Tab-separated table of C-alpha atoms and ligand atoms in Angstrom:
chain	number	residue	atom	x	y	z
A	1	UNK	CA	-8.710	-21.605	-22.657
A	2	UNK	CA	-11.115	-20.550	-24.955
A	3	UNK	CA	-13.942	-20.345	-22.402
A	4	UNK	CA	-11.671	-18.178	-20.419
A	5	UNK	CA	-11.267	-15.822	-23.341
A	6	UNK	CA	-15.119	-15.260	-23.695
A	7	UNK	CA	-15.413	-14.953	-20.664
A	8	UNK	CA	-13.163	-12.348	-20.149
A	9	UNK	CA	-14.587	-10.199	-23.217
A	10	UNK	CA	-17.808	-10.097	-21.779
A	11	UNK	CA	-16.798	-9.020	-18.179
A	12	UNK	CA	-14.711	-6.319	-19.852
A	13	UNK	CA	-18.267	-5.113	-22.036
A	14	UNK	CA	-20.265	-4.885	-18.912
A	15	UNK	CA	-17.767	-3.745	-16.428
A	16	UNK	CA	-18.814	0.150	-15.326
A	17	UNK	CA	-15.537	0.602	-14.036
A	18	UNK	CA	-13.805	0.364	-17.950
A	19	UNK	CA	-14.130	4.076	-18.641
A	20	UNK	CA	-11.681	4.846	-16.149
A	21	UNK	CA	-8.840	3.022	-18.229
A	22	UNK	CA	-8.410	6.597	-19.843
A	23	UNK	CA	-7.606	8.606	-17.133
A	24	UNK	CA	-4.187	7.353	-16.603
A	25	UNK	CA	-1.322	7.157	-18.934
A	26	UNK	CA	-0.704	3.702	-21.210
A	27	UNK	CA	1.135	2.630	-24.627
A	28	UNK	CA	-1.684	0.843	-25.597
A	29	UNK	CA	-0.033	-1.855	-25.400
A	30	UNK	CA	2.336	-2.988	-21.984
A	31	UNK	CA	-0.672	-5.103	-19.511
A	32	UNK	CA	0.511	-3.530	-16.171
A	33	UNK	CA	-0.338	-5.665	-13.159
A	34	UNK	CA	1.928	-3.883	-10.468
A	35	UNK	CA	-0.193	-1.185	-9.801
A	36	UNK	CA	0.593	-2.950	-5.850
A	37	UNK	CA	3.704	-1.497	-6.238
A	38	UNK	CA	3.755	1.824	-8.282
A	39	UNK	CA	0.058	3.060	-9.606
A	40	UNK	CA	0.347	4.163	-13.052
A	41	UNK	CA	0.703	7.376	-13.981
A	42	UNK	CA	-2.687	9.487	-14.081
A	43	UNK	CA	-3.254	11.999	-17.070
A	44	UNK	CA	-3.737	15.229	-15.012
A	45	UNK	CA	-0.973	14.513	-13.026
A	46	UNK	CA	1.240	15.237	-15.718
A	47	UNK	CA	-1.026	19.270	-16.199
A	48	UNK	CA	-0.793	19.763	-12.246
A	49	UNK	CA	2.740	18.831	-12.522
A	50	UNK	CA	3.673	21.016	-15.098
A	51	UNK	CA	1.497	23.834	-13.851
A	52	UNK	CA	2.712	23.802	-10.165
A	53	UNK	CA	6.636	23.500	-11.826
A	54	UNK	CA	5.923	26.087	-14.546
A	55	UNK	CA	3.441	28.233	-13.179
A	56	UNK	CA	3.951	27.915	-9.213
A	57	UNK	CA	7.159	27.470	-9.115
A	58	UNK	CA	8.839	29.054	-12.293
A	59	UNK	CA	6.619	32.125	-12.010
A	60	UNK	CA	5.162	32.974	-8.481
A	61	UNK	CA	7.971	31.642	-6.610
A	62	UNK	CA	7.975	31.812	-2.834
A	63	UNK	CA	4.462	33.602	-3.061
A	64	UNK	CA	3.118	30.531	-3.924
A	65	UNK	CA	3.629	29.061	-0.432
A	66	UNK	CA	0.410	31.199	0.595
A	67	UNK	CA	-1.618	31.268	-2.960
A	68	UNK	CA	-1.247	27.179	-3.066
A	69	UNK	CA	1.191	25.133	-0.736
A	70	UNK	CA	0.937	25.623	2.394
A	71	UNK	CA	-3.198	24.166	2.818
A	72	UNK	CA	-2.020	20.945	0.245
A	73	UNK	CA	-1.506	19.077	2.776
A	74	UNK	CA	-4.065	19.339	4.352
A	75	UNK	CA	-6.532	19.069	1.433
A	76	UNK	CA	-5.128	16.055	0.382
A	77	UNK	CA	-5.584	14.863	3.884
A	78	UNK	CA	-9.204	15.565	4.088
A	79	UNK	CA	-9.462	13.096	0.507
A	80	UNK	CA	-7.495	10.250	2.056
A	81	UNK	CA	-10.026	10.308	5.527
A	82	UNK	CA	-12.858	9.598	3.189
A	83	UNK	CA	-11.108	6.572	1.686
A	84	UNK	CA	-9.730	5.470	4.946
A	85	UNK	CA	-13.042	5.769	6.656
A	86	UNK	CA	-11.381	9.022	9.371
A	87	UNK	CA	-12.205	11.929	9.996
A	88	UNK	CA	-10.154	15.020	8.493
A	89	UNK	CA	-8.915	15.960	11.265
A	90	UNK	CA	-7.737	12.714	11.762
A	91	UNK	CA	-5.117	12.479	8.430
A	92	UNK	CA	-2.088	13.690	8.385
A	93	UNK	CA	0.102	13.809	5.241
A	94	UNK	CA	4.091	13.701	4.545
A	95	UNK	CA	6.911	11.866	5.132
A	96	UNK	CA	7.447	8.454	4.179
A	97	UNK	CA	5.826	5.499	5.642
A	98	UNK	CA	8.745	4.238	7.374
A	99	UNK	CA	9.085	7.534	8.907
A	100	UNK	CA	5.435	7.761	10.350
A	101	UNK	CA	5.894	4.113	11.092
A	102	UNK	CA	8.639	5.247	13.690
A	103	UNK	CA	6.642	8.531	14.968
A	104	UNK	CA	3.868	6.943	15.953
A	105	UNK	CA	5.285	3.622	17.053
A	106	UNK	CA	7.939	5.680	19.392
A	107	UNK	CA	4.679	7.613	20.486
A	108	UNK	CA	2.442	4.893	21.531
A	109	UNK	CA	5.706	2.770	23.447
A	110	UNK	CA	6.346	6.295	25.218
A	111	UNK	CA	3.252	6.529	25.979
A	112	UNK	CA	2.201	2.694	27.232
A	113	UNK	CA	5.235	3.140	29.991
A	114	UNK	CA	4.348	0.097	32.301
A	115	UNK	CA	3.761	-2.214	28.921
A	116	UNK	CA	7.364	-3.719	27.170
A	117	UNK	CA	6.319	-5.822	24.277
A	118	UNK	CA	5.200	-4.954	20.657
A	119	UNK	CA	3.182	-7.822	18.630
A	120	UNK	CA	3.790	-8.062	14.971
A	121	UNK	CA	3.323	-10.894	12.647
A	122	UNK	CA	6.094	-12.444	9.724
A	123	UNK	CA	4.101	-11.167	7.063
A	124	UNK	CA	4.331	-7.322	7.639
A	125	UNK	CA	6.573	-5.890	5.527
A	126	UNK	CA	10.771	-6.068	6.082
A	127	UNK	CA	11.050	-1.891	6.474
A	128	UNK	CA	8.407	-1.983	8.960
A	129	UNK	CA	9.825	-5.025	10.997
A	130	UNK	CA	13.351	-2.753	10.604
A	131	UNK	CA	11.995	0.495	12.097
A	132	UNK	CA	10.719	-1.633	15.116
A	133	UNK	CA	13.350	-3.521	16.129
A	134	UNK	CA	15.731	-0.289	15.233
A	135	UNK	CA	13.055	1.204	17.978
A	136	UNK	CA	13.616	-1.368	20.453
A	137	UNK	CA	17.450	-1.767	20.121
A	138	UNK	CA	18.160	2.200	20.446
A	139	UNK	CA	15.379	3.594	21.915
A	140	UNK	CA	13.607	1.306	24.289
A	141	UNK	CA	15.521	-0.892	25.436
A	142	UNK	CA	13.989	-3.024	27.785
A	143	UNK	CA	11.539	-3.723	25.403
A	144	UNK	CA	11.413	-6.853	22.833
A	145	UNK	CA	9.610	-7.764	20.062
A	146	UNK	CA	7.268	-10.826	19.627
A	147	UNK	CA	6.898	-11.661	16.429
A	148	UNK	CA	3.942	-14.557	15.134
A	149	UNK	CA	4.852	-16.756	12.547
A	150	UNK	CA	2.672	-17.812	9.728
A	151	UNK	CA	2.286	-21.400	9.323
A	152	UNK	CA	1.517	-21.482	5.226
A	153	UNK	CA	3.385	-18.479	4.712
A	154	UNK	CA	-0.178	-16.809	3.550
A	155	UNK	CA	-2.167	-16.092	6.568
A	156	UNK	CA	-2.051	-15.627	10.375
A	157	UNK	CA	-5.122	-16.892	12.496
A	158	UNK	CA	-6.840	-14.182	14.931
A	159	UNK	CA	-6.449	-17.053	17.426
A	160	UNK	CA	-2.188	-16.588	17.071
A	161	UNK	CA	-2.945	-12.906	17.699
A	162	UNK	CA	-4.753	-12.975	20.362
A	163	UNK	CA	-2.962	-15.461	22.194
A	164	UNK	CA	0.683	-13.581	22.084
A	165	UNK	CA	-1.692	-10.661	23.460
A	166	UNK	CA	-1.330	-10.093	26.749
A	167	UNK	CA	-0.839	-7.086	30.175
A	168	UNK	CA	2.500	-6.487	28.491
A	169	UNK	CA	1.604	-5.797	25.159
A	170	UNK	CA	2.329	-2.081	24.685
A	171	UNK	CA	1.606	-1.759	20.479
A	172	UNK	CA	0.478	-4.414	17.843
A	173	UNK	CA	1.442	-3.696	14.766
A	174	UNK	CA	0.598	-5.259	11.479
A	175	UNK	CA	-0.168	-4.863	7.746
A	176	UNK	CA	-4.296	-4.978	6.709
A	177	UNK	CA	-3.038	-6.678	3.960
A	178	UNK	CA	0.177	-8.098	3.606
A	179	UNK	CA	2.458	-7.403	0.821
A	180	UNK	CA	3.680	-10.726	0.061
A	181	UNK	CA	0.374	-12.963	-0.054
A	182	UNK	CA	-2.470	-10.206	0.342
A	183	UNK	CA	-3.584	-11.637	3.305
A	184	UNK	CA	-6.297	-9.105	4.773
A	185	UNK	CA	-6.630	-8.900	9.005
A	186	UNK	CA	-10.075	-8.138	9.788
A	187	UNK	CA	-9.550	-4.762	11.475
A	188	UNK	CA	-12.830	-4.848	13.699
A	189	UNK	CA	-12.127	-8.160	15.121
A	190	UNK	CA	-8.319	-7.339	15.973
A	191	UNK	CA	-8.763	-3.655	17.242
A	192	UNK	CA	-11.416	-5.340	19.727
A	193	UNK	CA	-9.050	-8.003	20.974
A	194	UNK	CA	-6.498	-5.745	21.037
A	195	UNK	CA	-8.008	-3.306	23.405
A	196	UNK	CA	-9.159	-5.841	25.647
A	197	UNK	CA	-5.596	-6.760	26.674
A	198	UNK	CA	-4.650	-2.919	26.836
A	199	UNK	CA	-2.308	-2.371	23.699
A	200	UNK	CA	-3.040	0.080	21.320
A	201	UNK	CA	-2.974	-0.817	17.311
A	202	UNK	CA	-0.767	0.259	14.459
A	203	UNK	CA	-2.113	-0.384	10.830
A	204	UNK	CA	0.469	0.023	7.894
A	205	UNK	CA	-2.490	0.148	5.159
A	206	UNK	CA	-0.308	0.749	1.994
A	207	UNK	CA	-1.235	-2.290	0.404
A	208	UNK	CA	-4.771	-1.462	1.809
A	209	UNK	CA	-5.666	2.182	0.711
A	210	UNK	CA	-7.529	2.320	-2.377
A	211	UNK	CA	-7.642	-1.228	-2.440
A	212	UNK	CA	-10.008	-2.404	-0.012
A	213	UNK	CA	-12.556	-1.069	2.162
A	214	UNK	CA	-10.975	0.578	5.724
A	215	UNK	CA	-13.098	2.025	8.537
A	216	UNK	CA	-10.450	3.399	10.729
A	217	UNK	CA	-13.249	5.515	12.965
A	218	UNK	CA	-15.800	2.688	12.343
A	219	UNK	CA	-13.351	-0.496	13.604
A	220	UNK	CA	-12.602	2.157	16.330
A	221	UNK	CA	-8.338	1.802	15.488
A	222	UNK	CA	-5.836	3.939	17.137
A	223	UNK	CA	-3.196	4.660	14.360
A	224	UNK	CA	-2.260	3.896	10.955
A	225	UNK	CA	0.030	4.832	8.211
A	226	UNK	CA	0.078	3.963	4.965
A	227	UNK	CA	1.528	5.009	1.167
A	228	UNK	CA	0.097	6.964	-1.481
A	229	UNK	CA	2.369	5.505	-4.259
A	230	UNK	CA	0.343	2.034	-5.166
A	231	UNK	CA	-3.602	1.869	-4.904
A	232	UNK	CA	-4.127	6.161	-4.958
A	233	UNK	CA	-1.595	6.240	-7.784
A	234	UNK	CA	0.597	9.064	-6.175
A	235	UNK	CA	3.855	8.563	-8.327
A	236	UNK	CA	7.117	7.262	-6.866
A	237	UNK	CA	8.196	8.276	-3.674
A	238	UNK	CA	4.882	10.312	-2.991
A	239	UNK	CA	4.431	11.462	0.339
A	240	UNK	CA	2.860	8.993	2.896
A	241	UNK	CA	0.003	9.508	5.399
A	242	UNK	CA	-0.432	8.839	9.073
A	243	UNK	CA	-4.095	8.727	10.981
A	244	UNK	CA	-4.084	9.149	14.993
A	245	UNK	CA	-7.847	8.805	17.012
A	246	UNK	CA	-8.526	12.486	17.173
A	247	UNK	CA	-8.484	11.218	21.081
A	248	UNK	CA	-5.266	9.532	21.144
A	249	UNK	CA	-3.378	12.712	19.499
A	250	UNK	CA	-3.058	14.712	23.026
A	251	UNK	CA	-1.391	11.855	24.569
A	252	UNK	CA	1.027	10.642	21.605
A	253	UNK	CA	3.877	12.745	20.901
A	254	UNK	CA	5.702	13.093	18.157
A	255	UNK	CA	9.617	12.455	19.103
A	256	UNK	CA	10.507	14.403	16.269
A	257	UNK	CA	10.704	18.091	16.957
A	258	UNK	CA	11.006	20.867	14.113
A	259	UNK	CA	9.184	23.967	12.878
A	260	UNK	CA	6.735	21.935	11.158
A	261	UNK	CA	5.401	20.737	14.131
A	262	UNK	CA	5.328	23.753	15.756
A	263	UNK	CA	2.397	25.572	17.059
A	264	UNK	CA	3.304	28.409	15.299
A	265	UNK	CA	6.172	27.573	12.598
A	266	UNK	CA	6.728	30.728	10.978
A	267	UNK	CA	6.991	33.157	14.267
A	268	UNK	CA	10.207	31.617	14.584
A	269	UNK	CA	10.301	31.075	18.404
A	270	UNK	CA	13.486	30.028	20.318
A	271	UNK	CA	11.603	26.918	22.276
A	272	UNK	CA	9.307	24.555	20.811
A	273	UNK	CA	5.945	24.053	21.780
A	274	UNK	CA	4.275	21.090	19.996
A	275	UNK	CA	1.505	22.045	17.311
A	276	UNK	CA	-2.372	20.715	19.281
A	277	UNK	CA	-4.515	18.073	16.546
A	278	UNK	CA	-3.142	16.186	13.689
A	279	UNK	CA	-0.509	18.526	12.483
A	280	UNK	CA	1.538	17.880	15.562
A	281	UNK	CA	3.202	14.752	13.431
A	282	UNK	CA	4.932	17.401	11.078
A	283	UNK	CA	8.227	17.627	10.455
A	284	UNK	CA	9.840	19.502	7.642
A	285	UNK	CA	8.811	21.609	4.850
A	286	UNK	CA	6.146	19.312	2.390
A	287	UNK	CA	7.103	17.918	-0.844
A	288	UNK	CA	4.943	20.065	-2.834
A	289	UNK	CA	5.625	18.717	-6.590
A	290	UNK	CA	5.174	15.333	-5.612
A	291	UNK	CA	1.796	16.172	-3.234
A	292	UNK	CA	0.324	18.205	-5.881
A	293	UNK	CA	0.940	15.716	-8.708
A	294	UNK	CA	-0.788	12.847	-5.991
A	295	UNK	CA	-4.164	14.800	-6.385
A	296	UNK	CA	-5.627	13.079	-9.249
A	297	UNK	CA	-4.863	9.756	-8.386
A	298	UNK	CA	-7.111	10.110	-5.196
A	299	UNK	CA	-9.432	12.273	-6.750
A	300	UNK	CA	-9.909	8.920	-9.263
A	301	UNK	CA	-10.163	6.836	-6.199
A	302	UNK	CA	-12.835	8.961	-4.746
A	303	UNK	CA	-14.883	9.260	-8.036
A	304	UNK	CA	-14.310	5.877	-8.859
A	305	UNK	CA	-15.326	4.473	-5.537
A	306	UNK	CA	-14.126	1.734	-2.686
A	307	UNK	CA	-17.718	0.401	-2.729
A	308	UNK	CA	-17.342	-0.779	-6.432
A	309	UNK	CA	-13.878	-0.915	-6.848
A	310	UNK	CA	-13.489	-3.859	-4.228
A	311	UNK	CA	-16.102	-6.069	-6.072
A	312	UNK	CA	-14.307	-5.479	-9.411
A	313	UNK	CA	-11.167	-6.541	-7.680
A	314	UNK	CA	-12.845	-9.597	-6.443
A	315	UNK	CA	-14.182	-10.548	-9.532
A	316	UNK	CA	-11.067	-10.130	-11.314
A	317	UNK	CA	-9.300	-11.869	-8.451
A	318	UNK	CA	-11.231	-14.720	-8.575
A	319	UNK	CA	-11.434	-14.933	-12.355
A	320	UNK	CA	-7.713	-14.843	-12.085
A	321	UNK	CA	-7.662	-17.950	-9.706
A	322	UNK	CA	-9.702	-19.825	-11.635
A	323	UNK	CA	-7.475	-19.805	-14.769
A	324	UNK	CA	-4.373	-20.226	-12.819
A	325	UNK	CA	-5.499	-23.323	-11.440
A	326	UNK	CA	-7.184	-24.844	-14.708
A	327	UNK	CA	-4.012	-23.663	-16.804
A	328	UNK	CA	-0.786	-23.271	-14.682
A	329	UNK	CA	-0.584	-25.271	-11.157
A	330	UNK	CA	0.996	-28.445	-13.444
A	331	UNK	CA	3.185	-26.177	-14.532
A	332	UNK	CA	4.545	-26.767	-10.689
A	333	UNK	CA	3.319	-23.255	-9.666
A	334	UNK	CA	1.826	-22.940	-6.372
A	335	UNK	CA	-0.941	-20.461	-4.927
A	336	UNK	CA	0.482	-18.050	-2.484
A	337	UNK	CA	-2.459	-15.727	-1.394
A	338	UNK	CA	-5.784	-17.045	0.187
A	339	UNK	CA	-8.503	-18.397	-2.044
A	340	UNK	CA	-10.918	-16.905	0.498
A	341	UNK	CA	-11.945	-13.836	-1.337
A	342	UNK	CA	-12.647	-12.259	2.285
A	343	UNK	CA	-9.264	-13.334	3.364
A	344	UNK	CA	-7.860	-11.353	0.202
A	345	UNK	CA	-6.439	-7.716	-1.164
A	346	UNK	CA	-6.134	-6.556	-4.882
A	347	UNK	CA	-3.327	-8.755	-5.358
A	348	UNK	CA	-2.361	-12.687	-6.449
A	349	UNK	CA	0.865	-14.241	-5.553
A	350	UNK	CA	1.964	-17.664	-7.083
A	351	UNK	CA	5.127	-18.859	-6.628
A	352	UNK	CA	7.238	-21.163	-8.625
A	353	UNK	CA	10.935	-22.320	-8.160
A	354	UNK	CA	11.740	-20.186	-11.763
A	355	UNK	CA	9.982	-17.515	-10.489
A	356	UNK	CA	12.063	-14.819	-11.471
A	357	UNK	CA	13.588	-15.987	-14.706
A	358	UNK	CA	9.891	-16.155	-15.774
A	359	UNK	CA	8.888	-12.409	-14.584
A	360	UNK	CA	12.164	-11.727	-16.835
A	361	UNK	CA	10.873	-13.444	-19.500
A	362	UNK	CA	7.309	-11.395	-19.145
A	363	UNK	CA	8.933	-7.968	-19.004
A	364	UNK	CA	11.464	-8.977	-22.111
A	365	UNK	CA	9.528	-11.184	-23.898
A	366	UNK	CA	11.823	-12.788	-26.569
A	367	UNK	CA	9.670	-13.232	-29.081
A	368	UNK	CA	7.380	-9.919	-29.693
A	369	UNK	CA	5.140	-10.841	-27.148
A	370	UNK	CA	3.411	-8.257	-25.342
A	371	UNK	CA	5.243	-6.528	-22.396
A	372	UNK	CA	3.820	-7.721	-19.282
A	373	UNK	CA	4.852	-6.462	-16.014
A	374	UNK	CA	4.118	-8.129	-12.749
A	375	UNK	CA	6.317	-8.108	-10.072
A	376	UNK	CA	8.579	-10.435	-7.591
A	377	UNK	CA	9.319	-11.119	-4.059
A	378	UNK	CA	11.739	-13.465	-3.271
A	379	UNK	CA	12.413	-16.300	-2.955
A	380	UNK	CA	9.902	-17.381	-5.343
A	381	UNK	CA	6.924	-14.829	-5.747
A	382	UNK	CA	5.268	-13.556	-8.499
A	383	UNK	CA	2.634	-10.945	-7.780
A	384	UNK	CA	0.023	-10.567	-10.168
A	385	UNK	CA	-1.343	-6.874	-8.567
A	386	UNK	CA	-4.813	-6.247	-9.868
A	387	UNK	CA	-5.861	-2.428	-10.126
A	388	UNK	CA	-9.545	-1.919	-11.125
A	389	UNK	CA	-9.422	1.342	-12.105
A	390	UNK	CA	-7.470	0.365	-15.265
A	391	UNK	CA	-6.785	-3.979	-15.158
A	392	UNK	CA	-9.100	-5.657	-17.510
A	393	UNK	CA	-10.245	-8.944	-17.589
A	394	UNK	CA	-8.776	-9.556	-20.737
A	395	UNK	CA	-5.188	-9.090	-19.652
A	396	UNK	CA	-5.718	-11.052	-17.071
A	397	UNK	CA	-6.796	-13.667	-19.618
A	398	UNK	CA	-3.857	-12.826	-21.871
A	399	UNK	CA	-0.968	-13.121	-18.534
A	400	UNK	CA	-2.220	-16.892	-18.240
A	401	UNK	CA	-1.444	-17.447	-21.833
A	402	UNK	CA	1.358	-15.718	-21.961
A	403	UNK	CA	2.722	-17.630	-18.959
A	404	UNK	CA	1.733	-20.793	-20.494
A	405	UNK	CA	3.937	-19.711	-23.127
A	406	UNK	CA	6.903	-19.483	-21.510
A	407	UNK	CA	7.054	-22.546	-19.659
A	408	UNK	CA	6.081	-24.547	-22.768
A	409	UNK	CA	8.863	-23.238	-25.039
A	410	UNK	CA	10.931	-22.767	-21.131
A	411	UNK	CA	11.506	-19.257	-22.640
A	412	UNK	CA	12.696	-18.167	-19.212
A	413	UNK	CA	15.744	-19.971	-20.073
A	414	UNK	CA	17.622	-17.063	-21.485
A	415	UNK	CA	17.135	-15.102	-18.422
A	416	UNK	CA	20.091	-15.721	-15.798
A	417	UNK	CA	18.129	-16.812	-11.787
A	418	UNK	CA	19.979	-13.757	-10.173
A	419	UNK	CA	18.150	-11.608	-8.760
A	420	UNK	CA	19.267	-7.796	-9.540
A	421	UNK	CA	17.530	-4.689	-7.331
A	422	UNK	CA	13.836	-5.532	-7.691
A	423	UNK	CA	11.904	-2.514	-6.141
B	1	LIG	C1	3.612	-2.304	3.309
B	1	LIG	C2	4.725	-1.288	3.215
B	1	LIG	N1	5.129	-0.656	4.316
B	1	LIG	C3	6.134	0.238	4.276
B	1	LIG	C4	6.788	0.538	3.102
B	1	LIG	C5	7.928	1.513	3.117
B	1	LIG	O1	7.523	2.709	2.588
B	1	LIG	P1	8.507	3.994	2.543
B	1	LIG	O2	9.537	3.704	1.523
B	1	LIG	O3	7.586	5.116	2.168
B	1	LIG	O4	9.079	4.192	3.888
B	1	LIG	C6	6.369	-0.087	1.915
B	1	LIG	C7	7.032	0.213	0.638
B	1	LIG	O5	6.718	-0.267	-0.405
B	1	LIG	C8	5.325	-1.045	1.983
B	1	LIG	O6	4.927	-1.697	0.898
């Protein structure tokens, strides 16, 4: 292990990404690897936060809708296109993910009339497989939902794609990378073999943004949606974002109707007409404490950068691999994302039958350990998320012994194999 540990102390001294570390909020102590789940907390969140409740809020009341509110949106917007590789008017921001999920997944099944299938994959995550078949068993009937199974449980092959592709497929819908393994879909390749057969695409990128690189425009995709809470380190709950091809938004409508979405909101009119562009997918009034605290967490994103944050990730994902295997896999844990570094997100997933008891025993350690938090999926996954902008190599390094730890003095005895609400 010691080789490991030198190791680790030397990437950490030459790493240009380290300074960022002290932009976001830590004890000093907790090693936080589920940054895949909720991004920690940055600094000036908690000033914007204070100033738009304070200030904003407490002070300017409703006049604050025109002095700062009611363009946040689309600012924000115009940040996440340059990390999603769109343009701004492309971005749309609010709602939840689910929710855009259904908008634009209602949209494009309206709109593909003679086509009654929608491709997804047993990787994508639970809510999203929910909203579809909720889609298909209210709202369109006649249509069903063909869903490719992965053989390892890690990755699907673009040859299973393409061959449940066919005249019928209306929408494919899938995760860029999946929340379970981190499997990553090359977006080019399946856009292109998606068009061929005539059904339009629908990324969820949550555990994508921020991550990983995206070219939305570039791969020439249709739609997306994706989270703000994990990679751009929004805070819980933060508002989601949806994308549309600027010339796919005339012919997708949003089945969702309100003032929001309105051409003209604030006239009040009887009858709605649906807003033109982006801002068509609009529903309700914006969550403005939670958008304005999201700022800095993208704004870190953007400074930081996708082009160097992915090769940290790598490196650190790799480095993490390599110890697993030399230190844990006789331990009787197994590898649960691709080795393939292309094949792979900002996250590692190993599972083991104890899985739980032992993420237990790393939040609670028993013994004054350090607090480590990863997170599980069941059955038997525990993801090890890897955030550049603040993961070092050394906790990474210090996990592994740590985990050692607790199978050699089976420390995750004391913790009862019941799972309570894990979100
Ligand atoms: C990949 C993915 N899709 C969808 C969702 C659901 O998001 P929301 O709760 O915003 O609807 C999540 C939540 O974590 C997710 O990870």
């Amino acid at each position: 292990m010691n080789k490991f540990y030198a190791e680790a102390r030397s990437l950490d001294q030459k790493d240009p990404l380290a300074k960022f570390r002290k932009d976001f909020l830590t004890d000093g102590q907790t090693i936080y690897l589920d940054g895949n789940s909720l991004g920690r907390l940055p600094e000036r969140s908690l000033q914007i936060s204070e100033e738009v409740i304070r200030n904003q809020w407490g002070q300017r009341l409703i006049l604050s809708w025109n002095e700062h509110w009611l363009n946040l949106s689309k600012t924000l917007s115009g940040k996440i296109a340059k990390i999603v590789g769109a343009r701004e008017d492309e971005i749309w921001l609010g709602d939840s993910t689910s929710l855009n999920l259904f908008k634009l997944a209602y949209g494009a099944l309206e709109f593909q009339s003679g086509k009654n299938e929608v491709l997804t994959d047993n990787l994508n995550f639970p809510a999203d497989l929910y909203v579809l078949d909720g889609l298909v068993q209210n709202n369109f009937k006649g249509h069903q939902i063909v869903t490719v199974s992965s053989k390892d449980g890690i990755r699907i092959s673009e040859e299973q794609i393409e061959k449940n592709l066919n005249k019928r497929t209306a929408l494919l819908t899938l995760s860029l990378v999946t929340y379970k393994s981190a499997f990553f879909y090359d977006m080019f390749s399946i856009n292109k073999m998606a068009h061929k057969s005539g059904a339009l695409v629908l990324w969820d990128l949550s555990h994508a943004a921020g991550a990983v690189p995206i070219a939305l425009n570039k791969s020439n995709a249709d739609m997306a949606v994706g989270c703000t809470y994990k990679y751009l380190n929004g805070g819980p709950g933060a508002p989601a974002f949806l994308y549309v091809r600027k010339e796919l938004q005339e012919k997708l409508q949003n089945p969702i109707w309100s003032w929001f979405g309105h051409t003209e909101p604030f006239l009040f009119q009887e009858k709605f007409t649906a807003a033109q562009g982006i801002s068509k997918y609009a529903i309700s009034t914006p969550a403005i404490i939670s958008m304005a605290a999201m700022e800095p967490g993208i704004a870190i994103v953007l400074e930081a950068g996708i082009e160097n944050l992915r090769p940290k990730s790598l490196k650190q994902s790799n480095f993490l691999l390599r110890i697993i295997k030399s230190e844990l896999i006789h331990y009787g844990f197994v590898l649960a994302s691709p080795e393939n570094a292309d094949e792979r997100g900002s996250h590692i997933s190993i599972q083991h039958e104890k899985g739980y008891q032992i993420c237990q025993a790393l939040i609670e350690p028993k013994n004054g350990s350090k607090v480590i938090i990863p997170d599980f999926r069941p059955p038997n996954n525990i993801r090890l998320g890897i955030t550049p902008l603040y993961t070092s190599f050394q906790e990474l390094y210090e996990t592994v012994v740590r985990i050692k730890e607790i199978m050699d003095t089976k420390e995750f005895e004391h913790f009862e194999n019941k799972i309570k609400n894990v979100p």
